[in-house]
C-alpha atoms as a printed R data frame, in Angstrom:
    type eleno elety resid chain resno       x       y        z
1   ATOM     1    CA   UNK     A     1 156.896 248.553  -96.209
2   ATOM     2    CA   UNK     A     2 157.699 247.959  -99.828
3   ATOM     3    CA   UNK     A     3 159.482 250.695 -101.610
4   ATOM     4    CA   UNK     A     4 159.104 251.145 -105.284
5   ATOM     5    CA   UNK     A     5 162.800 251.721 -105.590
6   ATOM     6    CA   UNK     A     6 163.616 248.272 -104.289
7   ATOM     7    CA   UNK     A     7 161.753 246.721 -107.144
8   ATOM     8    CA   UNK     A     8 164.410 245.197 -109.741
9   ATOM     9    CA   UNK     A     9 164.309 246.866 -113.186
10  ATOM    10    CA   UNK     A    10 163.557 245.133 -116.419
11  ATOM    11    CA   UNK     A    11 167.207 245.194 -117.355
12  ATOM    12    CA   UNK     A    12 168.194 243.614 -114.013
13  ATOM    13    CA   UNK     A    13 165.585 240.850 -114.572
14  ATOM    14    CA   UNK     A    14 166.999 240.120 -117.944
15  ATOM    15    CA   UNK     A    15 170.493 239.989 -116.549
16  ATOM    16    CA   UNK     A    16 169.404 237.633 -113.865
17  ATOM    17    CA   UNK     A    17 167.540 235.298 -116.399
18  ATOM    18    CA   UNK     A    18 170.661 235.148 -118.511
19  ATOM    19    CA   UNK     A    19 172.885 234.388 -115.608
20  ATOM    20    CA   UNK     A    20 170.479 231.513 -114.510
21  ATOM    21    CA   UNK     A    21 170.467 230.126 -118.115
22  ATOM    22    CA   UNK     A    22 174.303 230.138 -118.114
23  ATOM    23    CA   UNK     A    23 174.366 228.207 -114.803
24  ATOM    24    CA   UNK     A    24 171.811 225.683 -116.127
25  ATOM    25    CA   UNK     A    25 173.865 225.172 -119.329
26  ATOM    26    CA   UNK     A    26 176.981 224.837 -117.180
27  ATOM    27    CA   UNK     A    27 175.366 222.281 -114.945
28  ATOM    28    CA   UNK     A    28 174.095 220.261 -117.895
29  ATOM    29    CA   UNK     A    29 177.649 220.497 -119.415
30  ATOM    30    CA   UNK     A    30 179.193 219.112 -116.326
31  ATOM    31    CA   UNK     A    31 176.464 216.288 -115.943
32  ATOM    32    CA   UNK     A    32 177.359 215.193 -119.522
33  ATOM    33    CA   UNK     A    33 181.051 215.320 -118.854
34  ATOM    34    CA   UNK     A    34 180.550 213.336 -115.645
35  ATOM    35    CA   UNK     A    35 178.318 210.655 -117.367
36  ATOM    36    CA   UNK     A    36 179.692 207.077 -117.438
37  ATOM    37    CA   UNK     A    37 179.869 207.032 -121.306
38  ATOM    38    CA   UNK     A    38 183.368 207.059 -122.758
39  ATOM    39    CA   UNK     A    39 184.082 208.709 -125.997
40  ATOM    40    CA   UNK     A    40 186.675 206.700 -127.998
41  ATOM    41    CA   UNK     A    41 188.678 208.564 -130.576
42  ATOM    42    CA   UNK     A    42 191.684 207.274 -132.411
43  ATOM    43    CA   UNK     A    43 195.067 208.846 -132.514
44  ATOM    44    CA   UNK     A    44 194.218 210.198 -135.884
45  ATOM    45    CA   UNK     A    45 191.051 211.938 -134.537
46  ATOM    46    CA   UNK     A    46 188.415 209.537 -135.813
47  ATOM    47    CA   UNK     A    47 185.447 208.712 -133.424
48  ATOM    48    CA   UNK     A    48 184.685 205.049 -133.136
49  ATOM    49    CA   UNK     A    49 181.419 203.516 -133.305
50  ATOM    50    CA   UNK     A    50 181.789 201.549 -130.152
51  ATOM    51    CA   UNK     A    51 179.859 201.968 -126.762
52  ATOM    52    CA   UNK     A    52 182.092 201.848 -123.751
53  ATOM    53    CA   UNK     A    53 181.325 203.311 -120.271
54  ATOM    54    CA   UNK     A    54 182.772 203.609 -116.835
55  ATOM    55    CA   UNK     A    55 182.235 200.883 -114.201
56  ATOM    56    CA   UNK     A    56 183.088 200.688 -110.446
57  ATOM    57    CA   UNK     A    57 185.772 198.096 -111.306
58  ATOM    58    CA   UNK     A    58 187.009 199.810 -114.477
59  ATOM    59    CA   UNK     A    59 184.992 200.054 -117.615
60  ATOM    60    CA   UNK     A    60 182.773 198.064 -119.866
61  ATOM    61    CA   UNK     A    61 182.879 197.526 -123.700
62  ATOM    62    CA   UNK     A    62 179.505 196.653 -124.992
63  ATOM    63    CA   UNK     A    63 178.930 193.738 -127.477
64  ATOM    64    CA   UNK     A    64 178.755 194.127 -131.218
65  ATOM    65    CA   UNK     A    65 175.528 193.064 -132.906
66  ATOM    66    CA   UNK     A    66 173.862 193.598 -136.367
67  ATOM    67    CA   UNK     A    67 175.492 195.624 -138.978
68  ATOM    68    CA   UNK     A    68 175.747 198.806 -137.278
69  ATOM    69    CA   UNK     A    69 175.717 198.449 -133.419
70  ATOM    70    CA   UNK     A    70 179.338 198.848 -132.148
71  ATOM    71    CA   UNK     A    71 180.713 198.166 -135.598
72  ATOM    72    CA   UNK     A    72 184.061 199.501 -134.420
73  ATOM    73    CA   UNK     A    73 184.237 196.898 -131.603
74  ATOM    74    CA   UNK     A    74 187.663 195.417 -132.617
75  ATOM    75    CA   UNK     A    75 189.233 198.764 -133.271
76  ATOM    76    CA   UNK     A    76 187.937 199.996 -129.903
77  ATOM    77    CA   UNK     A    77 189.271 197.037 -127.933
78  ATOM    78    CA   UNK     A    78 192.670 197.205 -129.613
79  ATOM    79    CA   UNK     A    79 192.847 200.898 -128.907
80  ATOM    80    CA   UNK     A    80 191.885 200.380 -125.201
81  ATOM    81    CA   UNK     A    81 194.499 197.730 -124.723
82  ATOM    82    CA   UNK     A    82 197.174 199.829 -126.439
83  ATOM    83    CA   UNK     A    83 196.448 202.784 -124.123
84  ATOM    84    CA   UNK     A    84 196.238 200.809 -121.027
85  ATOM    85    CA   UNK     A    85 199.656 199.175 -122.002
86  ATOM    86    CA   UNK     A    86 201.031 202.599 -122.805
87  ATOM    87    CA   UNK     A    87 199.932 203.992 -119.455
88  ATOM    88    CA   UNK     A    88 201.163 200.858 -117.702
89  ATOM    89    CA   UNK     A    89 197.879 200.303 -116.126
90  ATOM    90    CA   UNK     A    90 197.263 196.723 -114.786
91  ATOM    91    CA   UNK     A    91 193.948 195.196 -116.069
92  ATOM    92    CA   UNK     A    92 192.029 191.958 -115.997
93  ATOM    93    CA   UNK     A    93 189.327 191.090 -118.629
94  ATOM    94    CA   UNK     A    94 186.043 189.331 -117.808
95  ATOM    95    CA   UNK     A    95 183.145 188.141 -119.959
96  ATOM    96    CA   UNK     A    96 180.221 190.317 -118.960
97  ATOM    97    CA   UNK     A    97 177.289 189.210 -121.078
98  ATOM    98    CA   UNK     A    98 173.931 189.260 -119.283
99  ATOM    99    CA   UNK     A    99 173.680 185.329 -118.885
100 ATOM   100    CA   UNK     A   100 176.853 185.248 -117.080
101 ATOM   101    CA   UNK     A   101 176.661 188.362 -114.833
102 ATOM   102    CA   UNK     A   102 175.535 186.312 -111.798
103 ATOM   103    CA   UNK     A   103 178.588 184.024 -112.057
104 ATOM   104    CA   UNK     A   104 181.619 184.868 -109.752
105 ATOM   105    CA   UNK     A   105 184.013 187.144 -111.534
106 ATOM   106    CA   UNK     A   106 186.996 184.711 -111.042
107 ATOM   107    CA   UNK     A   107 185.122 182.144 -113.321
108 ATOM   108    CA   UNK     A   108 184.612 184.702 -115.974
109 ATOM   109    CA   UNK     A   109 188.145 185.917 -116.405
110 ATOM   110    CA   UNK     A   110 189.431 185.463 -119.966
111 ATOM   111    CA   UNK     A   111 193.043 184.310 -120.395
112 ATOM   112    CA   UNK     A   112 195.412 185.671 -123.059
113 ATOM   113    CA   UNK     A   113 199.103 186.174 -123.636
114 ATOM   114    CA   UNK     A   114 199.768 189.649 -122.349
115 ATOM   115    CA   UNK     A   115 203.226 189.801 -124.007
116 ATOM   116    CA   UNK     A   116 201.699 189.171 -127.520
117 ATOM   117    CA   UNK     A   117 201.021 192.042 -129.941
118 ATOM   118    CA   UNK     A   118 197.618 193.708 -129.488
119 ATOM   119    CA   UNK     A   119 195.906 192.267 -132.572
120 ATOM   120    CA   UNK     A   120 196.958 188.715 -131.330
121 ATOM   121    CA   UNK     A   121 195.564 189.433 -127.903
122 ATOM   122    CA   UNK     A   122 192.197 190.464 -129.545
123 ATOM   123    CA   UNK     A   123 192.060 187.092 -131.501
124 ATOM   124    CA   UNK     A   124 192.811 185.142 -128.259
125 ATOM   125    CA   UNK     A   125 190.185 187.137 -126.243
126 ATOM   126    CA   UNK     A   126 187.567 186.257 -128.989
127 ATOM   127    CA   UNK     A   127 188.425 182.524 -128.767
128 ATOM   128    CA   UNK     A   128 188.263 182.708 -124.903
129 ATOM   129    CA   UNK     A   129 185.021 184.613 -124.823
130 ATOM   130    CA   UNK     A   130 183.305 182.110 -127.082
131 ATOM   131    CA   UNK     A   131 184.746 178.919 -125.505
132 ATOM   132    CA   UNK     A   132 181.944 176.288 -125.237
133 ATOM   133    CA   UNK     A   133 179.759 178.341 -127.319
134 ATOM   134    CA   UNK     A   134 178.229 177.404 -130.790
135 ATOM   135    CA   UNK     A   135 179.063 180.867 -131.905
136 ATOM   136    CA   UNK     A   136 182.839 180.975 -132.305
137 ATOM   137    CA   UNK     A   137 183.217 184.651 -133.597
138 ATOM   138    CA   UNK     A   138 180.941 186.692 -131.430
139 ATOM   139    CA   UNK     A   139 182.162 189.777 -129.953
140 ATOM   140    CA   UNK     A   140 180.701 189.939 -126.573
141 ATOM   141    CA   UNK     A   141 180.285 192.529 -123.774
142 ATOM   142    CA   UNK     A   142 183.530 192.766 -121.665
143 ATOM   143    CA   UNK     A   143 184.242 194.109 -118.173
144 ATOM   144    CA   UNK     A   144 187.940 195.524 -117.976
145 ATOM   145    CA   UNK     A   145 188.931 195.771 -114.487
146 ATOM   146    CA   UNK     A   146 191.730 198.215 -113.554
147 ATOM   147    CA   UNK     A   147 192.597 197.825 -109.880
148 ATOM   148    CA   UNK     A   148 194.533 200.646 -108.411
149 ATOM   149    CA   UNK     A   149 193.666 203.161 -111.118
150 ATOM   150    CA   UNK     A   150 191.257 205.967 -110.040
151 ATOM   151    CA   UNK     A   151 188.277 206.798 -112.389
152 ATOM   152    CA   UNK     A   152 189.603 210.208 -113.467
153 ATOM   153    CA   UNK     A   153 192.963 208.851 -114.489
154 ATOM   154    CA   UNK     A   154 191.376 205.931 -116.274
155 ATOM   155    CA   UNK     A   155 189.079 208.171 -118.278
156 ATOM   156    CA   UNK     A   156 192.021 210.312 -119.293
157 ATOM   157    CA   UNK     A   157 194.037 207.286 -120.534
158 ATOM   158    CA   UNK     A   158 191.220 205.480 -122.338
159 ATOM   159    CA   UNK     A   159 189.943 208.723 -124.027
160 ATOM   160    CA   UNK     A   160 193.453 209.760 -124.910
161 ATOM   161    CA   UNK     A   161 193.399 213.125 -123.082
162 ATOM   162    CA   UNK     A   162 196.762 212.727 -121.249
163 ATOM   163    CA   UNK     A   163 198.954 215.844 -120.505
164 ATOM   164    CA   UNK     A   164 200.961 215.371 -123.638
165 ATOM   165    CA   UNK     A   165 201.994 218.549 -125.393
166 ATOM   166    CA   UNK     A   166 202.112 218.637 -129.244
167 ATOM   167    CA   UNK     A   167 205.701 219.052 -130.290
168 ATOM   168    CA   UNK     A   168 206.694 221.975 -132.554
169 ATOM   169    CA   UNK     A   169 207.766 221.481 -136.175
170 ATOM   170    CA   UNK     A   170 211.285 222.302 -135.316
171 ATOM   171    CA   UNK     A   171 211.530 219.227 -132.954
172 ATOM   172    CA   UNK     A   172 209.676 216.888 -135.371
173 ATOM   173    CA   UNK     A   173 212.162 217.738 -138.139
174 ATOM   174    CA   UNK     A   174 215.037 216.450 -136.102
175 ATOM   175    CA   UNK     A   175 213.884 212.957 -137.262
176 ATOM   176    CA   UNK     A   176 216.260 211.949 -140.007
177 ATOM   177    CA   UNK     A   177 216.002 209.122 -142.521
178 ATOM   178    CA   UNK     A   178 218.489 207.125 -140.387
179 ATOM   179    CA   UNK     A   179 216.134 207.300 -137.285
180 ATOM   180    CA   UNK     A   180 213.149 206.136 -139.456
181 ATOM   181    CA   UNK     A   181 215.231 203.246 -141.039
182 ATOM   182    CA   UNK     A   182 216.156 202.203 -137.473
183 ATOM   183    CA   UNK     A   183 212.499 202.361 -136.399
184 ATOM   184    CA   UNK     A   184 211.471 200.143 -139.514
185 ATOM   185    CA   UNK     A   185 214.149 197.585 -138.559
186 ATOM   186    CA   UNK     A   186 212.916 197.458 -134.888
187 ATOM   187    CA   UNK     A   187 209.290 196.812 -136.078
188 ATOM   188    CA   UNK     A   188 210.349 194.212 -138.642
189 ATOM   189    CA   UNK     A   189 212.326 192.408 -135.997
190 ATOM   190    CA   UNK     A   190 209.255 192.006 -133.833
191 ATOM   191    CA   UNK     A   191 209.487 195.197 -131.674
192 ATOM   192    CA   UNK     A   192 206.605 197.369 -130.922
193 ATOM   193    CA   UNK     A   193 205.529 200.709 -129.598
194 ATOM   194    CA   UNK     A   194 202.994 200.125 -126.914
195 ATOM   195    CA   UNK     A   195 201.955 203.781 -126.738
196 ATOM   196    CA   UNK     A   196 200.592 203.677 -130.204
197 ATOM   197    CA   UNK     A   197 197.545 201.812 -131.418
198 ATOM   198    CA   UNK     A   198 197.522 199.851 -134.794
199 ATOM   199    CA   UNK     A   199 196.754 202.103 -137.680
200 ATOM   200    CA   UNK     A   200 193.227 201.970 -139.028
201 ATOM   201    CA   UNK     A   201 193.482 204.445 -141.931
202 ATOM   202    CA   UNK     A   202 196.979 204.205 -143.367
203 ATOM   203    CA   UNK     A   203 199.892 201.753 -144.117
204 ATOM   204    CA   UNK     A   204 203.553 202.861 -144.555
205 ATOM   205    CA   UNK     A   205 204.830 200.375 -147.013
206 ATOM   206    CA   UNK     A   206 208.545 199.207 -146.901
207 ATOM   207    CA   UNK     A   207 210.509 198.630 -150.013
208 ATOM   208    CA   UNK     A   208 209.503 194.936 -149.918
209 ATOM   209    CA   UNK     A   209 205.855 195.727 -149.421
210 ATOM   210    CA   UNK     A   210 205.468 195.109 -145.759
211 ATOM   211    CA   UNK     A   211 202.585 197.355 -144.167
212 ATOM   212    CA   UNK     A   212 203.646 199.144 -140.962
213 ATOM   213    CA   UNK     A   213 201.555 201.671 -138.819
214 ATOM   214    CA   UNK     A   214 202.875 205.216 -139.751
215 ATOM   215    CA   UNK     A   215 202.564 206.619 -136.318
216 ATOM   216    CA   UNK     A   216 204.423 203.604 -134.845
217 ATOM   217    CA   UNK     A   217 207.329 204.161 -137.269
218 ATOM   218    CA   UNK     A   218 207.461 207.921 -136.596
219 ATOM   219    CA   UNK     A   219 206.936 207.603 -132.959
220 ATOM   220    CA   UNK     A   220 209.891 205.136 -132.637
221 ATOM   221    CA   UNK     A   221 212.031 207.490 -134.941
222 ATOM   222    CA   UNK     A   222 211.144 210.473 -132.735
223 ATOM   223    CA   UNK     A   223 212.170 208.584 -129.590
224 ATOM   224    CA   UNK     A   224 215.528 207.907 -131.273
225 ATOM   225    CA   UNK     A   225 215.907 211.522 -132.489
226 ATOM   226    CA   UNK     A   226 214.862 213.351 -129.295
227 ATOM   227    CA   UNK     A   227 215.596 210.770 -126.549
228 ATOM   228    CA   UNK     A   228 212.148 210.973 -125.156
229 ATOM   229    CA   UNK     A   229 209.174 208.519 -124.551
230 ATOM   230    CA   UNK     A   230 206.661 209.553 -127.363
231 ATOM   231    CA   UNK     A   231 202.880 209.364 -127.380
232 ATOM   232    CA   UNK     A   232 200.263 209.856 -130.165
233 ATOM   233    CA   UNK     A   233 199.481 213.419 -128.923
234 ATOM   234    CA   UNK     A   234 203.058 214.487 -129.747
235 ATOM   235    CA   UNK     A   235 202.276 214.824 -133.461
236 ATOM   236    CA   UNK     A   236 199.730 214.380 -136.163
237 ATOM   237    CA   UNK     A   237 199.538 211.884 -138.999
238 ATOM   238    CA   UNK     A   238 197.940 212.548 -142.354
239 ATOM   239    CA   UNK     A   239 198.495 214.149 -145.695
240 ATOM   240    CA   UNK     A   240 200.211 217.419 -145.358
241 ATOM   241    CA   UNK     A   241 201.748 216.546 -141.818
242 ATOM   242    CA   UNK     A   242 205.341 216.390 -141.165
243 ATOM   243    CA   UNK     A   243 205.100 212.817 -140.073
244 ATOM   244    CA   UNK     A   244 203.923 211.703 -143.542
245 ATOM   245    CA   UNK     A   245 206.379 214.054 -145.349
246 ATOM   246    CA   UNK     A   246 209.437 212.581 -143.530
247 ATOM   247    CA   UNK     A   247 208.374 209.029 -143.681
248 ATOM   248    CA   UNK     A   248 208.071 209.284 -147.535
249 ATOM   249    CA   UNK     A   249 211.273 211.166 -147.792
250 ATOM   250    CA   UNK     A   250 212.913 208.171 -146.028
251 ATOM   251    CA   UNK     A   251 211.591 205.762 -148.653
252 ATOM   252    CA   UNK     A   252 208.300 204.542 -147.169
253 ATOM   253    CA   UNK     A   253 205.201 204.816 -149.269
254 ATOM   254    CA   UNK     A   254 202.004 205.838 -147.578
255 ATOM   255    CA   UNK     A   255 198.742 203.998 -148.735
256 ATOM   256    CA   UNK     A   256 195.327 204.806 -147.493
257 ATOM   257    CA   UNK     A   257 193.294 201.863 -146.262
258 ATOM   258    CA   UNK     A   258 189.520 201.728 -146.149
259 ATOM   259    CA   UNK     A   259 188.411 204.776 -144.442
260 ATOM   260    CA   UNK     A   260 191.594 206.745 -145.073
261 ATOM   261    CA   UNK     A   261 191.628 209.820 -147.045
262 ATOM   262    CA   UNK     A   262 193.008 209.482 -150.588
263 ATOM   263    CA   UNK     A   263 196.290 210.646 -151.687
264 ATOM   264    CA   UNK     A   264 196.152 214.390 -152.744
265 ATOM   265    CA   UNK     A   265 197.035 215.090 -156.402
266 ATOM   266    CA   UNK     A   266 200.610 215.998 -156.838
267 ATOM   267    CA   UNK     A   267 201.742 219.534 -157.552
268 ATOM   268    CA   UNK     A   268 201.741 220.192 -161.380
269 ATOM   269    CA   UNK     A   269 205.153 221.822 -160.951
270 ATOM   270    CA   UNK     A   270 206.591 218.612 -159.466
271 ATOM   271    CA   UNK     A   271 205.255 216.782 -162.423
272 ATOM   272    CA   UNK     A   272 206.825 219.294 -164.731
273 ATOM   273    CA   UNK     A   273 210.188 219.130 -163.027
274 ATOM   274    CA   UNK     A   274 210.101 215.285 -163.080
275 ATOM   275    CA   UNK     A   275 209.457 215.330 -166.831
276 ATOM   276    CA   UNK     A   276 212.550 217.447 -167.668
277 ATOM   277    CA   UNK     A   277 214.641 215.671 -170.446
278 ATOM   278    CA   UNK     A   278 212.018 212.767 -170.481
279 ATOM   279    CA   UNK     A   279 209.401 212.103 -173.201
280 ATOM   280    CA   UNK     A   280 206.826 209.582 -171.713
281 ATOM   281    CA   UNK     A   281 204.167 207.739 -173.765
282 ATOM   282    CA   UNK     A   282 200.490 208.793 -173.214
283 ATOM   283    CA   UNK     A   283 200.052 205.759 -170.937
284 ATOM   284    CA   UNK     A   284 203.215 206.658 -168.882
285 ATOM   285    CA   UNK     A   285 201.968 210.221 -168.594
286 ATOM   286    CA   UNK     A   286 198.888 209.015 -166.926
287 ATOM   287    CA   UNK     A   287 201.026 206.974 -164.385
288 ATOM   288    CA   UNK     A   288 203.359 209.965 -163.801
289 ATOM   289    CA   UNK     A   289 200.385 212.264 -163.036
290 ATOM   290    CA   UNK     A   290 199.468 209.809 -160.192
291 ATOM   291    CA   UNK     A   291 202.958 209.484 -158.977
292 ATOM   292    CA   UNK     A   292 205.705 211.780 -160.261
293 ATOM   293    CA   UNK     A   293 208.305 209.648 -158.528
294 ATOM   294    CA   UNK     A   294 207.836 206.801 -161.166
295 ATOM   295    CA   UNK     A   295 209.629 209.052 -163.786
296 ATOM   296    CA   UNK     A   296 212.997 207.948 -162.309
297 ATOM   297    CA   UNK     A   297 211.839 204.276 -162.477
298 ATOM   298    CA   UNK     A   298 210.927 204.595 -166.177
299 ATOM   299    CA   UNK     A   299 214.257 206.416 -167.022
300 ATOM   300    CA   UNK     A   300 216.157 203.581 -165.548
301 ATOM   301    CA   UNK     A   301 214.312 200.984 -167.465
302 ATOM   302    CA   UNK     A   302 215.093 202.956 -170.781
303 ATOM   303    CA   UNK     A   303 218.853 202.975 -170.049
304 ATOM   304    CA   UNK     A   304 220.656 202.089 -173.231
305 ATOM   305    CA   UNK     A   305 221.613 198.446 -173.531
306 ATOM   306    CA   UNK     A   306 220.166 197.496 -170.181
307 ATOM   307    CA   UNK     A   307 217.282 195.483 -171.537
308 ATOM   308    CA   UNK     A   308 219.348 193.681 -174.137
309 ATOM   309    CA   UNK     A   309 221.975 192.708 -171.387
310 ATOM   310    CA   UNK     A   310 219.151 191.504 -169.083
311 ATOM   311    CA   UNK     A   311 217.554 189.310 -171.795
312 ATOM   312    CA   UNK     A   312 220.906 187.799 -172.730
313 ATOM   313    CA   UNK     A   313 221.609 186.901 -169.180
314 ATOM   314    CA   UNK     A   314 218.121 185.529 -168.717
315 ATOM   315    CA   UNK     A   315 218.389 183.330 -171.814
316 ATOM   316    CA   UNK     A   316 221.899 182.180 -170.757
317 ATOM   317    CA   UNK     A   317 220.436 180.964 -167.426
318 ATOM   318    CA   UNK     A   318 217.083 179.659 -168.429
319 ATOM   319    CA   UNK     A   319 217.645 178.776 -172.175
320 ATOM   320    CA   UNK     A   320 214.533 180.809 -173.120
321 ATOM   321    CA   UNK     A   321 212.593 183.907 -172.443
322 ATOM   322    CA   UNK     A   322 209.398 183.906 -170.310
323 ATOM   323    CA   UNK     A   323 207.432 186.299 -167.987
324 ATOM   324    CA   UNK     A   324 208.571 185.746 -164.467
325 ATOM   325    CA   UNK     A   325 205.125 186.684 -163.097
326 ATOM   326    CA   UNK     A   326 202.447 184.861 -165.204
327 ATOM   327    CA   UNK     A   327 205.008 182.261 -166.764
328 ATOM   328    CA   UNK     A   328 203.858 183.195 -170.379
329 ATOM   329    CA   UNK     A   329 206.224 181.701 -172.835
330 ATOM   330    CA   UNK     A   330 205.876 184.079 -175.862
331 ATOM   331    CA   UNK     A   331 207.935 181.958 -178.263
332 ATOM   332    CA   UNK     A   332 205.511 179.124 -177.778
333 ATOM   333    CA   UNK     A   333 202.608 181.557 -178.250
334 ATOM   334    CA   UNK     A   334 203.766 183.564 -181.031
335 ATOM   335    CA   UNK     A   335 206.793 181.993 -182.525
336 ATOM   336    CA   UNK     A   336 210.597 182.797 -182.293
337 ATOM   337    CA   UNK     A   337 210.486 185.821 -184.639
338 ATOM   338    CA   UNK     A   338 207.828 187.872 -182.769
339 ATOM   339    CA   UNK     A   339 207.752 186.261 -179.436
340 ATOM   340    CA   UNK     A   340 210.738 187.970 -177.918
341 ATOM   341    CA   UNK     A   341 209.131 191.357 -178.371
342 ATOM   342    CA   UNK     A   342 206.530 190.377 -175.791
343 ATOM   343    CA   UNK     A   343 209.082 190.381 -173.049
344 ATOM   344    CA   UNK     A   344 210.083 193.578 -171.445
345 ATOM   345    CA   UNK     A   345 212.591 194.476 -168.737
346 ATOM   346    CA   UNK     A   346 211.182 195.794 -165.362
347 ATOM   347    CA   UNK     A   347 213.309 197.514 -162.714
348 ATOM   348    CA   UNK     A   348 211.849 195.760 -159.529
349 ATOM   349    CA   UNK     A   349 214.559 195.407 -156.796
350 ATOM   350    CA   UNK     A   350 214.548 199.032 -155.526
351 ATOM   351    CA   UNK     A   351 211.338 200.619 -154.547
352 ATOM   352    CA   UNK     A   352 210.423 203.695 -156.712
353 ATOM   353    CA   UNK     A   353 210.635 206.031 -153.595
354 ATOM   354    CA   UNK     A   354 214.121 204.758 -152.779
355 ATOM   355    CA   UNK     A   355 215.690 205.271 -156.157
356 ATOM   356    CA   UNK     A   356 218.508 207.800 -155.920
357 ATOM   357    CA   UNK     A   357 220.426 209.408 -158.874
358 ATOM   358    CA   UNK     A   358 223.510 207.515 -157.784
359 ATOM   359    CA   UNK     A   359 221.897 204.116 -157.818
360 ATOM   360    CA   UNK     A   360 223.679 201.673 -160.063
361 ATOM   361    CA   UNK     A   361 221.588 198.924 -161.653
362 ATOM   362    CA   UNK     A   362 222.685 195.242 -161.537
363 ATOM   363    CA   UNK     A   363 221.039 192.368 -163.361
364 ATOM   364    CA   UNK     A   364 219.375 191.209 -160.067
365 ATOM   365    CA   UNK     A   365 217.643 194.636 -160.007
366 ATOM   366    CA   UNK     A   366 215.841 193.704 -163.212
367 ATOM   367    CA   UNK     A   367 212.990 191.285 -164.065
368 ATOM   368    CA   UNK     A   368 211.626 189.901 -167.367
369 ATOM   369    CA   UNK     A   369 207.903 190.460 -167.655
370 ATOM   370    CA   UNK     A   370 205.264 190.137 -170.399
371 ATOM   371    CA   UNK     A   371 203.911 193.467 -171.750
372 ATOM   372    CA   UNK     A   372 200.593 192.939 -169.717
373 ATOM   373    CA   UNK     A   373 202.183 192.237 -166.394
374 ATOM   374    CA   UNK     A   374 204.645 195.065 -166.933
375 ATOM   375    CA   UNK     A   375 201.931 197.594 -167.565
376 ATOM   376    CA   UNK     A   376 199.758 196.439 -164.592
377 ATOM   377    CA   UNK     A   377 202.754 196.745 -162.194
378 ATOM   378    CA   UNK     A   378 203.612 200.331 -163.408
379 ATOM   379    CA   UNK     A   379 199.895 201.141 -162.840
380 ATOM   380    CA   UNK     A   380 199.993 199.656 -159.599
381 ATOM   381    CA   UNK     A   381 203.216 201.628 -158.614
382 ATOM   382    CA   UNK     A   382 201.544 204.889 -159.873
383 ATOM   383    CA   UNK     A   383 198.763 204.153 -157.414
384 ATOM   384    CA   UNK     A   384 201.173 203.863 -154.600
385 ATOM   385    CA   UNK     A   385 201.056 199.961 -154.090
386 ATOM   386    CA   UNK     A   386 204.161 198.135 -153.394
387 ATOM   387    CA   UNK     A   387 205.777 195.751 -155.804
388 ATOM   388    CA   UNK     A   388 204.882 192.660 -153.874
389 ATOM   389    CA   UNK     A   389 201.289 193.745 -153.359
390 ATOM   390    CA   UNK     A   390 200.943 194.613 -157.008
391 ATOM   391    CA   UNK     A   391 202.247 191.244 -158.020
392 ATOM   392    CA   UNK     A   392 199.845 189.466 -155.420
393 ATOM   393    CA   UNK     A   393 196.818 191.225 -156.867
394 ATOM   394    CA   UNK     A   394 197.630 190.504 -160.532
């Protein structure tokens, strides 16, 4: 017999409904997590527009088409190859477009040099996937087979969710300029850091204008400082992060690429301190507001007697004055009386960020430029571009 007391109360019914709703949400979350789709996020936290999904043999990267579908295909494939290399996962790559899916896998395998840098491997794969096709640059669907690696481990690696603990600031600050300089030399000599993908948002420029990936440089320097194998998850890169701070203190200059956040405006107090005992022109002041470090550059160029000594040495060597960039001969253009005033002396050998108070200028540090080329170079330096890039873009 039914007893009134056995009937659940309205409060109990509400609690049961909430519990059921939570269970349903949890189930939906788990189903989403267990889906085949892979979420590809760069080391700097940017999600890529690229469709990749798990496969019984490994995973598939879908083709790019149109202007928006999988537009980050290249960045995604380079990221995947870098992460597989870093985790030491063996892989093979097969063409997997619909027209060839019925062909035996062995006949669809793409060949490439596994020892070459990741960007070079990408170019080799594109050539291989388009071999015999009228379309030489198509980015096609690929099957990346990873024999011996379970799906959970594979997902963890390609999505960058390994068990790497972010290092505290005290550990990151053990990186000294000597560690960074050694890392730069290694990369310039052809070395690499397979645990780190190529940079998509920033370049770290050397004093000769060679762009390097900031996280690669700092990762190598961190390995040297701490004696550990480093991974992207150990530290963050970006404005205001210790990585960028220490790289710039060591003399590298960080420049945003397309998609990278612009350089923050410098602290007015820093500008004020740099301007102590220096009276810039209005034009120079605009440069300094973009890059306070350029003050030391301008001070050196104004050193008493330096410009005259360089001009005299240049005339002794070349028998005349001319612009070393655009080759303008001002004497031909304006005559001997006024022409020499068009040539100015520029301090070019040492990068602005590397100029120390103890630096002694030699004639080889100086360059004869026309006023136009000189001002354009100063503007480029104020924007954070390297000397060589500034010259190339003139």
